[in-house]
């Protein structure tokens, strides 16, 4: 059985749990006590030298990084819907990848960092810059979603799953969402999908 190393409040682990739920794939959930530094211990560093959750273990395969894991799961466990979650044709694949990059870039530097500052008290974060970056990416998403229901390919793909958690958790970072009605509609659309699972703060 697949093993997922995560943490109950990790949005990066949650996005993997969400795809696993949509795919109907069973797995063993293993929580790493980040607050006690378990991710800095040799046993975990052997799985991911970056000392971060999530990590997926599938037999002999060990994969770190939420986006990489989403790609793997979509293709390995997507069955007949693998092309729907992550197409392989050049243009639609690039359109999905664009949002996987955006979540590791603009979303992480914006709402994800604002949440680290306010919820987890990471005081080294420049909250002024982070708040500006949060506004930037939310305005971009709002604009993008006035034209379409999903981020890429006119259907739910791993692009939506990768971006969803830290946008939907924005309020944890004191970033208000009320001014972004199209983003709120998109959040609701994802929550209404069959098989949706939640996490604290959503
Ligand atoms: N790029 C990585 C980032 C993962 C990440 O930031 N994980 C956080 C939890 S959400 C973590 O393990 N933090 C522990 C630390 O950095 O000390 C991914 O997408 O999986």
mmCIF file of C-alpha atoms and ligand atoms in Angstrom:
data_model
loop_
_atom_site.group_PDB
_atom_site.id
_atom_site.type_symbol
_atom_site.label_atom_id
_atom_site.label_comp_id
_atom_site.label_asym_id
_atom_site.label_seq_id
_atom_site.Cartn_x
_atom_site.Cartn_y
_atom_site.Cartn_z
ATOM 1 C CA UNK A 1 0.000 0.000 0.000
ATOM 2 C CA UNK A 2 1.134 3.574 -0.695
ATOM 3 C CA UNK A 3 2.545 5.489 2.257
ATOM 4 C CA UNK A 4 2.160 9.240 2.580
ATOM 5 C CA UNK A 5 4.295 11.143 5.070
ATOM 6 C CA UNK A 6 2.612 14.432 5.919
ATOM 7 C CA UNK A 7 1.264 16.665 8.646
ATOM 8 C CA UNK A 8 -2.393 17.464 9.416
ATOM 9 C CA UNK A 9 -1.867 21.223 8.819
ATOM 10 C CA UNK A 10 0.342 20.923 5.737
ATOM 11 C CA UNK A 11 -1.385 22.253 2.631
ATOM 12 C CA UNK A 12 1.276 20.545 0.525
ATOM 13 C CA UNK A 13 0.488 17.156 2.053
ATOM 14 C CA UNK A 14 -3.228 17.941 1.784
ATOM 15 C CA UNK A 15 -3.110 18.452 -1.989
ATOM 16 C CA UNK A 16 -1.734 14.910 -2.315
ATOM 17 C CA UNK A 17 -4.470 13.577 0.001
ATOM 18 C CA UNK A 18 -7.070 15.367 -2.118
ATOM 19 C CA UNK A 19 -5.890 13.753 -5.361
ATOM 20 C CA UNK A 20 -5.663 10.342 -3.684
ATOM 21 C CA UNK A 21 -9.269 10.795 -2.531
ATOM 22 C CA UNK A 22 -10.456 11.819 -6.018
ATOM 23 C CA UNK A 23 -8.613 8.817 -7.489
ATOM 24 C CA UNK A 24 -10.047 6.500 -4.841
ATOM 25 C CA UNK A 25 -6.578 5.172 -4.029
ATOM 26 C CA UNK A 26 -6.033 3.819 -0.528
ATOM 27 C CA UNK A 27 -2.891 4.733 1.361
ATOM 28 C CA UNK A 28 -1.343 4.699 4.788
ATOM 29 C CA UNK A 29 -1.121 8.183 6.290
ATOM 30 C CA UNK A 30 1.938 8.832 8.456
ATOM 31 C CA UNK A 31 2.071 12.154 10.327
ATOM 32 C CA UNK A 32 5.527 13.640 10.898
ATOM 33 C CA UNK A 33 5.804 15.791 14.043
ATOM 34 C CA UNK A 34 7.263 18.890 12.371
ATOM 35 C CA UNK A 35 6.824 20.881 15.591
ATOM 36 C CA UNK A 36 9.157 18.415 17.316
ATOM 37 C CA UNK A 37 11.697 18.398 14.480
ATOM 38 C CA UNK A 38 10.983 14.818 13.400
ATOM 39 C CA UNK A 39 11.638 15.909 9.788
ATOM 40 C CA UNK A 40 15.228 16.780 10.769
ATOM 41 C CA UNK A 41 15.922 13.280 12.095
ATOM 42 C CA UNK A 42 18.008 10.795 10.068
ATOM 43 C CA UNK A 43 15.081 8.436 9.467
ATOM 44 C CA UNK A 44 13.083 11.139 7.672
ATOM 45 C CA UNK A 45 16.102 12.759 5.991
ATOM 46 C CA UNK A 46 16.782 9.384 4.381
ATOM 47 C CA UNK A 47 13.406 9.772 2.636
ATOM 48 C CA UNK A 48 13.771 13.472 1.816
ATOM 49 C CA UNK A 49 17.088 15.266 2.398
ATOM 50 C CA UNK A 50 15.155 18.552 1.938
ATOM 51 C CA UNK A 51 13.488 17.803 5.326
ATOM 52 C CA UNK A 52 9.991 18.563 4.035
ATOM 53 C CA UNK A 53 6.685 16.769 3.830
ATOM 54 C CA UNK A 54 4.999 15.431 1.779
ATOM 55 C CA UNK A 55 6.843 12.274 0.795
ATOM 56 C CA UNK A 56 5.178 9.404 -1.039
ATOM 57 C CA UNK A 57 6.497 5.862 -0.878
ATOM 58 C CA UNK A 58 5.241 3.410 -3.486
ATOM 59 C CA UNK A 59 7.127 0.138 -3.166
ATOM 60 C CA UNK A 60 10.754 0.985 -3.937
ATOM 61 C CA UNK A 61 9.845 4.429 -5.228
ATOM 62 C CA UNK A 62 10.336 7.382 -2.883
ATOM 63 C CA UNK A 63 9.088 10.743 -4.109
ATOM 64 C CA UNK A 64 9.240 14.145 -2.439
ATOM 65 C CA UNK A 65 7.563 17.411 -3.464
ATOM 66 C CA UNK A 66 3.814 17.782 -3.692
ATOM 67 C CA UNK A 67 3.771 18.792 -7.359
ATOM 68 C CA UNK A 68 6.024 15.906 -8.379
ATOM 69 C CA UNK A 69 3.807 13.524 -6.421
ATOM 70 C CA UNK A 70 0.646 14.878 -8.110
ATOM 71 C CA UNK A 71 2.245 14.250 -11.524
ATOM 72 C CA UNK A 72 3.208 10.726 -10.521
ATOM 73 C CA UNK A 73 -0.178 9.831 -9.054
ATOM 74 C CA UNK A 74 -2.135 11.277 -11.968
ATOM 75 C CA UNK A 75 -0.179 9.237 -14.494
ATOM 76 C CA UNK A 76 0.428 6.089 -12.437
ATOM 77 C CA UNK A 77 -2.988 5.786 -10.771
ATOM 78 C CA UNK A 78 -5.238 7.876 -13.037
ATOM 79 C CA UNK A 79 -6.301 4.782 -15.032
ATOM 80 C CA UNK A 80 -8.515 5.748 -17.962
ATOM 81 C CA UNK A 81 -8.664 9.280 -16.585
ATOM 82 C CA UNK A 82 -4.886 9.795 -16.490
ATOM 83 C CA UNK A 83 -5.057 12.047 -19.563
ATOM 84 C CA UNK A 84 -7.851 13.987 -17.958
ATOM 85 C CA UNK A 85 -5.842 14.743 -14.796
ATOM 86 C CA UNK A 86 -2.591 15.365 -16.681
ATOM 87 C CA UNK A 87 -2.595 15.275 -20.486
ATOM 88 C CA UNK A 88 0.619 14.376 -22.325
ATOM 89 C CA UNK A 89 0.062 16.434 -25.481
ATOM 90 C CA UNK A 90 2.528 19.340 -25.529
ATOM 91 C CA UNK A 91 0.175 22.319 -25.164
ATOM 92 C CA UNK A 92 -2.318 21.069 -22.545
ATOM 93 C CA UNK A 93 0.536 19.509 -20.561
ATOM 94 C CA UNK A 94 2.344 22.856 -20.586
ATOM 95 C CA UNK A 95 -0.887 24.603 -19.511
ATOM 96 C CA UNK A 96 -1.103 22.312 -16.464
ATOM 97 C CA UNK A 97 2.628 22.704 -15.691
ATOM 98 C CA UNK A 98 2.268 26.469 -15.738
ATOM 99 C CA UNK A 99 0.066 26.251 -12.636
ATOM 100 C CA UNK A 100 2.290 23.703 -10.904
ATOM 101 C CA UNK A 101 5.089 26.253 -11.297
ATOM 102 C CA UNK A 102 2.853 29.090 -10.142
ATOM 103 C CA UNK A 103 1.941 27.258 -6.974
ATOM 104 C CA UNK A 104 5.638 26.671 -6.149
ATOM 105 C CA UNK A 105 6.370 30.316 -7.003
ATOM 106 C CA UNK A 106 3.732 33.027 -6.610
ATOM 107 C CA UNK A 107 1.376 31.054 -4.354
ATOM 108 C CA UNK A 108 4.180 29.951 -2.021
ATOM 109 C CA UNK A 109 5.669 33.460 -1.850
ATOM 110 C CA UNK A 110 2.202 34.930 -1.259
ATOM 111 C CA UNK A 111 -0.659 33.224 0.618
ATOM 112 C CA UNK A 112 1.388 30.195 1.713
ATOM 113 C CA UNK A 113 4.009 32.434 3.356
ATOM 114 C CA UNK A 114 1.348 34.736 4.877
ATOM 115 C CA UNK A 115 -0.099 31.635 6.547
ATOM 116 C CA UNK A 116 3.342 30.644 7.837
ATOM 117 C CA UNK A 117 3.714 34.130 9.330
ATOM 118 C CA UNK A 118 0.294 34.443 10.979
ATOM 119 C CA UNK A 119 -0.586 30.827 11.845
ATOM 120 C CA UNK A 120 2.866 29.357 12.525
ATOM 121 C CA UNK A 121 4.545 32.596 13.718
ATOM 122 C CA UNK A 122 7.504 32.378 11.317
ATOM 123 C CA UNK A 123 8.681 35.909 12.102
ATOM 124 C CA UNK A 124 11.542 35.997 9.561
ATOM 125 C CA UNK A 125 8.982 36.409 6.762
ATOM 126 C CA UNK A 126 8.647 39.936 5.319
ATOM 127 C CA UNK A 127 4.897 40.189 5.782
ATOM 128 C CA UNK A 128 4.542 43.440 3.853
ATOM 129 C CA UNK A 129 6.103 41.933 0.707
ATOM 130 C CA UNK A 130 4.199 38.701 1.274
ATOM 131 C CA UNK A 131 0.867 40.515 1.518
ATOM 132 C CA UNK A 132 1.614 42.371 -1.739
ATOM 133 C CA UNK A 133 2.467 39.087 -3.434
ATOM 134 C CA UNK A 134 -0.746 37.520 -2.101
ATOM 135 C CA UNK A 135 -2.806 40.337 -3.573
ATOM 136 C CA UNK A 136 -0.953 39.987 -6.893
ATOM 137 C CA UNK A 137 -1.610 36.279 -7.348
ATOM 138 C CA UNK A 138 -5.203 36.505 -6.136
ATOM 139 C CA UNK A 139 -5.905 39.306 -8.619
ATOM 140 C CA UNK A 140 -4.335 37.204 -11.380
ATOM 141 C CA UNK A 141 -6.441 34.186 -10.438
ATOM 142 C CA UNK A 142 -9.590 36.301 -10.230
ATOM 143 C CA UNK A 143 -8.957 37.611 -13.738
ATOM 144 C CA UNK A 144 -8.143 34.132 -15.087
ATOM 145 C CA UNK A 145 -11.255 32.585 -13.529
ATOM 146 C CA UNK A 146 -13.668 35.176 -14.963
ATOM 147 C CA UNK A 147 -12.999 33.474 -18.304
ATOM 148 C CA UNK A 148 -13.118 29.817 -17.256
ATOM 149 C CA UNK A 149 -14.231 27.317 -14.624
ATOM 150 C CA UNK A 150 -10.898 25.531 -14.197
ATOM 151 C CA UNK A 151 -7.302 26.707 -14.284
ATOM 152 C CA UNK A 152 -6.262 24.617 -17.289
ATOM 153 C CA UNK A 153 -7.802 22.476 -20.036
ATOM 154 C CA UNK A 154 -11.447 23.365 -19.232
ATOM 155 C CA UNK A 155 -11.754 20.573 -16.668
ATOM 156 C CA UNK A 156 -10.488 19.684 -13.204
ATOM 157 C CA UNK A 157 -6.799 18.773 -13.487
ATOM 158 C CA UNK A 158 -3.888 18.560 -11.094
ATOM 159 C CA UNK A 159 -3.360 22.281 -11.831
ATOM 160 C CA UNK A 160 -6.448 23.061 -9.704
ATOM 161 C CA UNK A 161 -5.467 20.571 -7.014
ATOM 162 C CA UNK A 162 -1.962 22.054 -6.727
ATOM 163 C CA UNK A 163 -3.159 25.658 -6.412
ATOM 164 C CA UNK A 164 -6.335 25.092 -4.375
ATOM 165 C CA UNK A 165 -5.073 24.498 -0.789
ATOM 166 C CA UNK A 166 -3.105 27.673 -0.083
ATOM 167 C CA UNK A 167 -5.605 29.854 -1.946
ATOM 168 C CA UNK A 168 -8.537 28.346 -0.035
ATOM 169 C CA UNK A 169 -6.526 28.690 3.214
ATOM 170 C CA UNK A 170 -5.727 32.372 2.544
ATOM 171 C CA UNK A 171 -7.722 33.551 5.546
ATOM 172 C CA UNK A 172 -5.247 31.689 7.813
ATOM 173 C CA UNK A 173 -2.742 34.231 6.502
ATOM 174 C CA UNK A 174 -5.163 37.103 7.070
ATOM 175 C CA UNK A 175 -5.614 37.509 3.323
ATOM 176 C CA UNK A 176 -9.331 38.198 2.727
ATOM 177 C CA UNK A 177 -11.020 36.306 -0.117
ATOM 178 C CA UNK A 178 -14.370 38.149 -0.152
ATOM 179 C CA UNK A 179 -13.158 40.560 -2.825
ATOM 180 C CA UNK A 180 -12.473 37.698 -5.242
ATOM 181 C CA UNK A 181 -15.903 36.238 -6.098
ATOM 182 C CA UNK A 182 -14.638 34.213 -9.080
ATOM 183 C CA UNK A 183 -11.942 32.654 -6.917
ATOM 184 C CA UNK A 184 -14.570 31.863 -4.271
ATOM 185 C CA UNK A 185 -16.763 30.199 -6.933
ATOM 186 C CA UNK A 186 -13.807 28.082 -8.061
ATOM 187 C CA UNK A 187 -13.064 27.063 -4.441
ATOM 188 C CA UNK A 188 -16.708 26.039 -4.034
ATOM 189 C CA UNK A 189 -16.661 24.123 -7.329
ATOM 190 C CA UNK A 190 -13.718 22.040 -6.091
ATOM 191 C CA UNK A 191 -15.418 21.438 -2.729
ATOM 192 C CA UNK A 192 -18.477 20.115 -4.563
ATOM 193 C CA UNK A 193 -16.518 17.456 -6.500
ATOM 194 C CA UNK A 194 -17.423 13.843 -5.621
ATOM 195 C CA UNK A 195 -14.828 12.405 -3.237
ATOM 196 C CA UNK A 196 -13.680 15.801 -1.911
ATOM 197 C CA UNK A 197 -11.943 15.655 1.478
ATOM 198 C CA UNK A 198 -11.240 18.675 3.670
ATOM 199 C CA UNK A 199 -8.527 19.833 6.066
ATOM 200 C CA UNK A 200 -8.518 22.167 9.104
ATOM 201 C CA UNK A 201 -8.963 25.807 8.034
ATOM 202 C CA UNK A 202 -10.968 25.124 4.865
HETATM 203 N N1 LIG B 1 8.209 22.215 -2.545
HETATM 204 C C1 LIG B 1 7.756 21.382 -1.484
HETATM 205 C C2 LIG B 1 7.519 22.220 -0.236
HETATM 206 C C3 LIG B 1 7.104 21.369 0.916
HETATM 207 C C4 LIG B 1 7.007 22.144 2.210
HETATM 208 O O1 LIG B 1 7.235 23.349 2.286
HETATM 209 N N2 LIG B 1 6.625 21.396 3.270
HETATM 210 C C5 LIG B 1 6.484 21.976 4.576
HETATM 211 C C6 LIG B 1 5.115 21.639 5.161
HETATM 212 S S1 LIG B 1 3.809 22.292 4.160
HETATM 213 C C7 LIG B 1 7.531 21.406 5.496
HETATM 214 O O2 LIG B 1 7.777 20.224 5.485
HETATM 215 N N3 LIG B 1 8.143 22.258 6.300
HETATM 216 C C8 LIG B 1 9.112 21.864 7.258
HETATM 217 C C9 LIG B 1 10.298 22.772 7.248
HETATM 218 O O3 LIG B 1 10.512 23.450 6.218
HETATM 219 O O4 LIG B 1 10.995 22.813 8.234
HETATM 220 C C10 LIG B 1 6.474 20.666 -1.865
HETATM 221 O O5 LIG B 1 5.762 21.175 -2.752
HETATM 222 O O6 LIG B 1 6.188 19.583 -1.351
#
